[in-house]
Each structure stands twice: as C-alpha cells, then as structure tokens.
Coordinates of C-alpha atoms in Angstrom, one line a residue:
M20 CA 0.0 0.0 0.0
E21 CA 1.3 3.5 -0.9
Y22 CA 0.5 6.7 0.9
R23 CA 1.6 10.3 1.1
A24 CA 3.5 11.9 3.9
L25 CA 5.3 15.1 4.7
E26 CA 8.9 14.2 5.3
V27 CA 11.8 16.2 6.8
S28 CA 15.4 15.6 5.8
K29 CA 18.6 17.2 6.8
G30 CA 20.8 19.0 4.2
S31 CA 24.2 20.5 4.8
N32 CA 22.8 23.9 5.8
E33 CA 19.1 23.5 6.3
I34 CA 16.2 21.2 7.1
Q35 CA 14.2 20.3 4.0
T36 CA 10.5 19.4 3.8
N37 CA 8.9 17.4 1.0
Y38 CA 5.8 15.5 0.3
V39 CA 6.8 11.9 -0.5
T40 CA 5.2 8.6 -1.3
K41 CA 5.8 5.9 1.3
K42 CA 5.0 2.2 1.4
F43 CA 3.4 0.0 4.0
D44 CA 4.1 -3.8 4.1
E45 CA 2.8 -5.6 7.2
L46 CA 2.3 -5.1 10.9
N47 CA 4.4 -6.6 13.6
V48 CA 2.8 -8.0 16.8
G49 CA 1.3 -5.3 18.9
E50 CA 1.2 -2.7 16.1
V51 CA -1.9 -0.9 14.7
L52 CA -2.4 0.6 11.2
I53 CA -4.3 3.9 11.4
K54 CA -5.8 5.9 8.6
I55 CA -5.2 9.4 10.0
H56 CA -8.1 11.8 9.9
Y57 CA -6.5 14.7 11.8
S58 CA -3.2 15.9 13.3
D59 CA -2.2 19.3 14.8
I60 CA 0.9 21.5 15.0
N61 CA 2.7 21.8 18.3
Y62 CA 5.8 23.7 19.4
K63 CA 7.9 20.5 18.9
D64 CA 6.7 20.2 15.4
R65 CA 7.9 23.7 14.6
L66 CA 11.3 22.8 16.2
A67 CA 11.4 19.7 14.0
V68 CA 12.0 21.9 10.9
K69 CA 14.7 24.1 12.5
M70 CA 18.3 23.3 11.9
D71 CA 19.1 23.6 15.6
G72 CA 15.7 22.4 16.8
G73 CA 17.2 19.5 18.7
V74 CA 14.0 17.4 18.3
I75 CA 14.7 14.9 15.5
R76 CA 18.1 13.2 15.5
D77 CA 17.6 10.5 12.9
Y78 CA 16.6 11.7 9.4
P79 CA 14.5 11.4 7.3
K80 CA 11.4 11.5 9.5
V81 CA 7.7 12.2 9.2
P82 CA 7.0 14.8 12.0
G83 CA 3.7 15.3 13.8
I84 CA 3.7 14.3 17.5
D85 CA -0.1 13.9 17.6
L86 CA -2.6 12.0 15.4
A87 CA -6.1 10.7 15.4
G88 CA -8.0 8.4 13.0
E89 CA -9.5 5.0 12.3
V90 CA -8.0 1.6 12.8
I91 CA -7.6 -0.2 9.5
E92 CA -5.7 -3.2 10.7
S93 CA -4.5 -4.4 14.1
Q94 CA -2.1 -6.8 15.7
D95 CA -3.1 -5.6 19.2
K96 CA -6.1 -7.4 20.8
H97 CA -7.3 -4.1 22.4
F98 CA -8.1 -2.6 19.0
T99 CA -10.2 -3.7 16.0
K100 CA -10.9 -2.4 12.6
G101 CA -13.2 0.6 12.7
N102 CA -12.1 1.9 16.2
F103 CA -11.5 5.6 16.4
V104 CA -8.3 6.3 18.2
A105 CA -5.8 9.0 19.1
A106 CA -2.1 9.0 20.1
T107 CA 0.0 11.8 21.5
S108 CA 3.7 12.2 22.3
Y109 CA 5.8 9.1 23.2
G110 CA 8.2 9.1 20.3
I111 CA 5.7 9.9 17.6
G112 CA 7.1 12.3 15.0
I113 CA 10.4 12.2 16.8
N114 CA 11.8 8.6 16.9
T115 CA 9.1 7.1 14.6
D116 CA 7.1 8.5 11.7
G117 CA 4.3 10.8 12.9
G118 CA 1.0 12.4 12.1
F119 CA 1.8 14.4 9.0
S120 CA 0.8 11.5 6.9
E121 CA -2.2 9.7 5.4
Y122 CA -1.4 6.5 7.4
A123 CA 0.7 5.6 10.4
V124 CA 1.8 2.4 12.2
I125 CA 1.6 2.9 16.0
P126 CA 2.2 0.5 18.9
G127 CA -1.1 -0.4 20.5
D128 CA 0.4 0.6 23.9
W129 CA 0.5 4.2 22.7
L130 CA -3.2 4.4 21.6
I131 CA -6.4 5.4 23.4
N132 CA -9.9 4.7 22.1
L133 CA -12.0 7.7 21.5
N134 CA -15.5 7.4 23.1
E135 CA -17.0 10.8 23.5
L136 CA -14.7 12.9 21.3
S137 CA -14.5 13.0 17.5
T138 CA -11.1 12.6 15.9
E139 CA -11.1 16.3 15.1
E140 CA -12.0 17.3 18.7
S141 CA -9.2 15.1 20.1
M142 CA -6.7 17.1 18.0
R143 CA -8.0 20.4 19.2
Y144 CA -6.5 19.1 22.5
G145 CA -3.5 17.0 21.3
T146 CA -0.4 17.1 23.4
S147 CA -1.0 20.6 24.6
G148 CA -4.5 19.8 25.9
F149 CA -3.3 16.6 27.5
T150 CA -0.4 18.5 29.2
A151 CA -2.9 21.1 30.5
A152 CA -5.1 18.3 32.0
L153 CA -2.1 16.6 33.6
S154 CA -1.1 19.9 35.2
I155 CA -4.6 20.5 36.6
D156 CA -4.9 17.0 37.9
E157 CA -1.6 17.4 39.8
Q158 CA -2.7 20.7 41.3
L159 CA -6.0 19.1 42.4
K160 CA -4.0 16.5 44.2
N161 CA -2.1 19.3 45.9
G162 CA -5.1 21.0 47.3
L163 CA -6.5 23.1 44.5
S164 CA -10.2 23.4 45.2
V165 CA -13.0 25.6 43.8
D166 CA -14.4 25.8 47.3
T167 CA -11.6 28.1 48.4
Q168 CA -11.4 30.1 45.2
P169 CA -7.6 30.5 45.4
N170 CA -5.5 33.0 43.4
I171 CA -4.3 31.3 40.3
L172 CA -1.7 32.4 37.7
I173 CA -1.2 30.9 34.2
T174 CA 1.7 31.8 31.9
G175 CA 1.9 31.3 28.2
V176 CA -1.8 31.6 28.0
T177 CA -2.0 32.3 24.2
G178 CA -0.3 28.9 23.6
G179 CA -2.1 25.6 23.5
V180 CA -1.3 24.4 27.1
G181 CA -2.0 27.7 28.8
M182 CA -5.2 28.3 26.9
T183 CA -6.6 24.9 27.6
T184 CA -5.6 25.2 31.2
L185 CA -7.6 28.5 31.4
L186 CA -10.6 27.0 29.7
I187 CA -10.8 23.9 32.0
L188 CA -10.3 25.9 35.2
A189 CA -13.0 28.3 34.2
K190 CA -15.3 25.3 33.4
L191 CA -14.6 23.9 36.8
G192 CA -15.7 27.1 38.4
F193 CA -12.5 28.9 39.4
K194 CA -13.0 32.7 39.4
N195 CA -9.6 34.3 40.4
I196 CA -7.5 33.4 37.4
S197 CA -4.6 35.8 36.5
V198 CA -2.9 35.4 33.2
L199 CA 0.6 36.6 32.2
V200 CA 0.4 38.4 28.8
R201 CA 2.9 40.3 26.7
N202 CA 0.4 41.2 24.0
H203 CA -2.6 43.0 25.4
D204 CA -4.4 42.7 22.1
Y205 CA -5.8 39.4 23.3
T206 CA -7.3 40.6 26.6
E207 CA -10.9 40.7 25.4
Q208 CA -10.7 37.2 24.0
L209 CA -9.0 35.8 27.1
S210 CA -11.6 37.4 29.3
K211 CA -14.3 35.5 27.4
L212 CA -12.3 32.3 28.0
G213 CA -12.2 32.9 31.8
A214 CA -9.3 35.2 32.6
T215 CA -10.1 37.7 35.4
N216 CA -6.8 39.6 35.8
F217 CA -4.0 40.5 33.4
I218 CA -0.4 40.7 34.5
S219 CA 2.6 42.0 32.4
P220 CA 6.1 40.5 32.8
E221 CA 7.1 43.9 34.4
D222 CA 4.6 43.3 37.2
L223 CA 6.6 40.2 38.3
N224 CA 9.9 42.1 38.6
L225 CA 11.5 41.3 42.0
N226 CA 13.8 44.3 42.1
G227 CA 16.5 42.2 43.7
K228 CA 14.3 40.6 46.4
L229 CA 14.8 36.9 47.2
L230 CA 11.2 36.8 48.6
A231 CA 8.3 39.0 47.6
K232 CA 4.6 39.5 48.4
Q233 CA 2.7 36.3 48.4
K234 CA 0.4 36.8 45.4
F235 CA -0.4 33.3 44.0
D236 CA -1.7 30.1 45.6
Y237 CA -1.4 27.9 42.5
V238 CA 0.7 28.6 39.3
F239 CA 0.6 26.8 36.0
D240 CA 3.8 27.8 34.2
T241 CA 4.4 26.8 30.6
V242 CA 7.5 28.8 29.7
G243 CA 10.2 28.4 32.4
G244 CA 13.3 30.5 32.4
D245 CA 13.4 33.9 34.1
V246 CA 9.6 34.0 34.1
L247 CA 9.5 31.1 36.5
V248 CA 12.4 32.5 38.5
N249 CA 10.4 35.7 39.1
I250 CA 7.2 33.8 40.0
L251 CA 8.6 31.4 42.7
P252 CA 9.3 34.1 45.3
Q253 CA 5.7 35.3 44.9
V254 CA 3.9 32.0 45.6
A255 CA 2.0 31.9 48.8
Y256 CA 2.8 29.7 51.7
G257 CA 2.1 26.0 50.9
G258 CA 1.4 26.9 47.3
S259 CA 2.4 24.9 44.3
V260 CA 3.7 25.5 40.8
T261 CA 3.6 23.1 37.8
S262 CA 6.3 23.5 35.2
C263 CA 5.9 22.0 31.7
G264 CA 7.8 24.2 29.2
N265 CA 11.0 26.0 28.4
A266 CA 10.1 28.6 25.8
A267 CA 11.6 31.3 28.0
G268 CA 14.8 29.2 28.7
N269 CA 16.2 26.1 30.3
Q270 CA 18.0 27.7 33.2
L271 CA 16.4 28.2 36.6
N272 CA 18.6 30.6 38.6
T273 CA 16.7 30.8 41.9
T274 CA 17.2 30.2 45.6
V275 CA 15.9 27.6 48.0
L276 CA 14.1 30.3 50.2
P277 CA 10.6 29.9 48.7
F278 CA 10.8 26.2 49.3
I279 CA 12.3 26.2 52.8
L280 CA 10.6 29.3 54.2
R281 CA 7.2 29.0 52.5
G282 CA 7.0 25.3 51.8
I283 CA 6.0 25.7 48.2
K284 CA 6.2 22.9 45.7
L285 CA 7.5 22.8 42.1
I286 CA 6.0 20.0 40.2
G287 CA 7.4 18.9 36.9
I288 CA 4.9 17.8 34.2
D289 CA 6.0 15.4 31.5
S290 CA 3.6 14.4 28.8
V291 CA 5.8 12.2 26.7
Q292 CA 6.4 9.0 28.8
V293 CA 3.1 8.9 30.8
D294 CA 2.0 5.3 31.0
I295 CA -1.2 4.3 29.2
A296 CA -3.3 3.8 32.3
R297 CA -2.6 7.4 33.4
R298 CA -3.3 8.6 29.8
K299 CA -6.7 6.9 29.8
E300 CA -7.5 8.5 33.1
I301 CA -6.6 12.0 31.9
W302 CA -8.4 11.6 28.5
Q303 CA -11.5 10.4 30.4
H304 CA -11.5 13.8 32.1
L305 CA -11.1 15.6 28.7
E306 CA -13.9 13.6 27.2
T307 CA -16.4 14.2 30.1
G308 CA -16.3 16.7 33.0
W309 CA -13.4 18.7 31.7
N310 CA -14.5 18.8 28.0
V311 CA -13.8 22.2 26.5
A312 CA -13.1 21.1 23.0
D313 CA -15.9 23.2 21.7
K314 CA -14.4 26.4 23.3
I315 CA -10.8 26.0 22.0
P316 CA -10.1 28.6 19.3
F317 CA -8.7 26.7 16.3
K318 CA -7.9 27.0 12.7
L319 CA -8.4 24.0 10.3
I320 CA -5.8 23.6 7.5
D321 CA -5.5 21.0 4.8
F322 CA -2.8 18.3 4.5
D323 CA -1.2 20.2 1.6
E324 CA -0.9 23.4 3.8
I325 CA 1.4 21.9 6.5
E326 CA 4.6 22.7 4.7
N327 CA 3.9 26.4 4.4
E328 CA 2.6 26.5 8.0
L329 CA 5.8 25.0 9.4
K330 CA 8.0 27.4 7.4
N331 CA 6.6 30.2 9.5
L332 CA 8.9 29.2 12.4
N333 CA 8.2 32.2 14.6
K334 CA 4.5 32.4 14.0
K335 CA 2.4 33.6 17.0
S336 CA -1.2 32.6 16.8
F337 CA -4.1 32.7 19.2
E338 CA -5.6 29.7 17.5
K339 CA -4.7 26.0 17.7
I340 CA -3.7 24.7 14.3
V341 CA -5.6 21.5 13.5
I342 CA -4.8 19.6 10.2
K343 CA -7.3 17.7 8.2
I344 CA -5.4 14.9 6.5

C-alpha cells in the first residue's frame, strides 16, 4: 500500500521538507495501522523543521507528534478495525514517523480509544491539551479546590497548554484566574475564556528581592526561564507550581528560600512518557467533565498546507492549528 506523507530531511545547511510517497508492508505483533483523519501543530513540530531544533536526530522522518484516526488493521487485541483512536507524544514524530501522513503504524500501547470525542476534537487538544489536563490533575492532588477560590496564575496563555488550562479551570468554576500576557491585544478574547486579571512581565519584577509579596496560591507555568524564576518568590505559603515548558529558557537561577521558608512545591509535568493507564484517566477527564473542545479557538488547515505553515517558524497565533489529513 502506498500513501503520502510530509517528510523532513537534513541538508548541509538546512532542514528540507517534501511531500513523499511511502509504502506499508505488514504489521508486527502489537502494532496498529491507522488511517489518519486529523493531526495538529505543536511547538515541537515547529522545532522539527529548524536546523538547531534538537527534536529529530535521525533523518529522514515524518513529523507530527499527535494523530487521530480510524483503525484499518490491528495486531493488538485491544483494537479492532473501525475503532476511532488518538495518540500523542511518546516518540511519535520524533523517533518514529508521525501524524503528518495519510497512514501511520503505531504500537497499541500508545493508543487510546475515543469514546465521547470525535477525531477532530481530540486534535483540538492534542499534546497541549493533554499536558494542561495533567497539570490541573496534579494541582488538584495538591489541594487546588474551587471551594476556596484560590489565586491562580497561568503563563503562556496564548499557547495551547496555557489556553486549555484556562478553559478547563473556568469550566470547573474557578474565578480568580490571572494570566501573564505580553500582548494585550488578546485581553478581550482571554476574558471571554475565563481570565479575570492580566499581568505583564514587568509586574513580576522582583527588584532584587529573594522573597516577595505572596500573590499566587497555584501557578501553571508553561514557559520556564526567568519568568518562572520571578514567580517562585511570589507564591503563597504552601502553594504549588507546575512546570511543563521551556520557551523562556532552560535555566532556573533561583534560591531555596521559597521552598524552605514558605513550603512551596515545584511539580514537573512530562507528557511524553506517561503510562497508558494514566493517559486513559486524563483523556477520560477531557472527554467528560473537563471537556472544553468546543471552546478551544482553532484554525483548520488541509494536509497540503502543512509545509507552508511549518516554514513560518516564529508564527504567533491565538488559534490552535488542526490539520485535516
């Protein structure tokens, strides 16, 4: 069987993208053949076409870390022809060919059955929505409760993780949600999604202090770097912070004082190697009580538009990019 895919390869001075024809032979035990209906574009997918992106190490490769579609053939007892499934992260689009393709072969251990969501709706979430739900679940375990209406801060709120976090928290009934914004053009839209207060990066300036006024009970940080450095000394006693991104940098030049004097927690969120049982639990939330798929701003593009979309490496968009394959 032949099918089309967008493949990236490494030249001497640049990463090249081309639509190619690939062939499928047969499944190994435990594998599932999926006719892909939808994928999406994540931060990692944009890094995959950068020369120094550091995402793909073995070329050529089909990127796309998320995919959803229909099972065509299965060598895994948990899936049968006609099932609608989704897969996010693991090594998809990084170590194995990913979602920017008409078909994909995926280990059954990486797949979840879609029950309440359509394949398109699942890709409005993708890895970013899954990461947001993981972060919220961790904070709920650390005492986050709508009953106390705590002061919440979300960073990177115009990105997929931050925006989905905002939507779910608003759906759950939280009212005191501050968002960190650099571009105030989006304040009206963010207010409609549930934001109640807008903070500029300058508002977090510590002015050399090692500890500052306790402003936030729970923080959902998606960017890392100096943004997270400035937030930690402003977290209230016993508060907690989730960290899931590094768009603002990998370094965390801070002190132990917020941890040993205020007892705060810094919780790392990984969405790549989460085991399948935990994935099913989180996706169950996204399909039921936390379902905000209908509220996520998104733009639908066609398969043939992926290449041009990826070339715009520094594109900033308020919308999630969903791809119809």
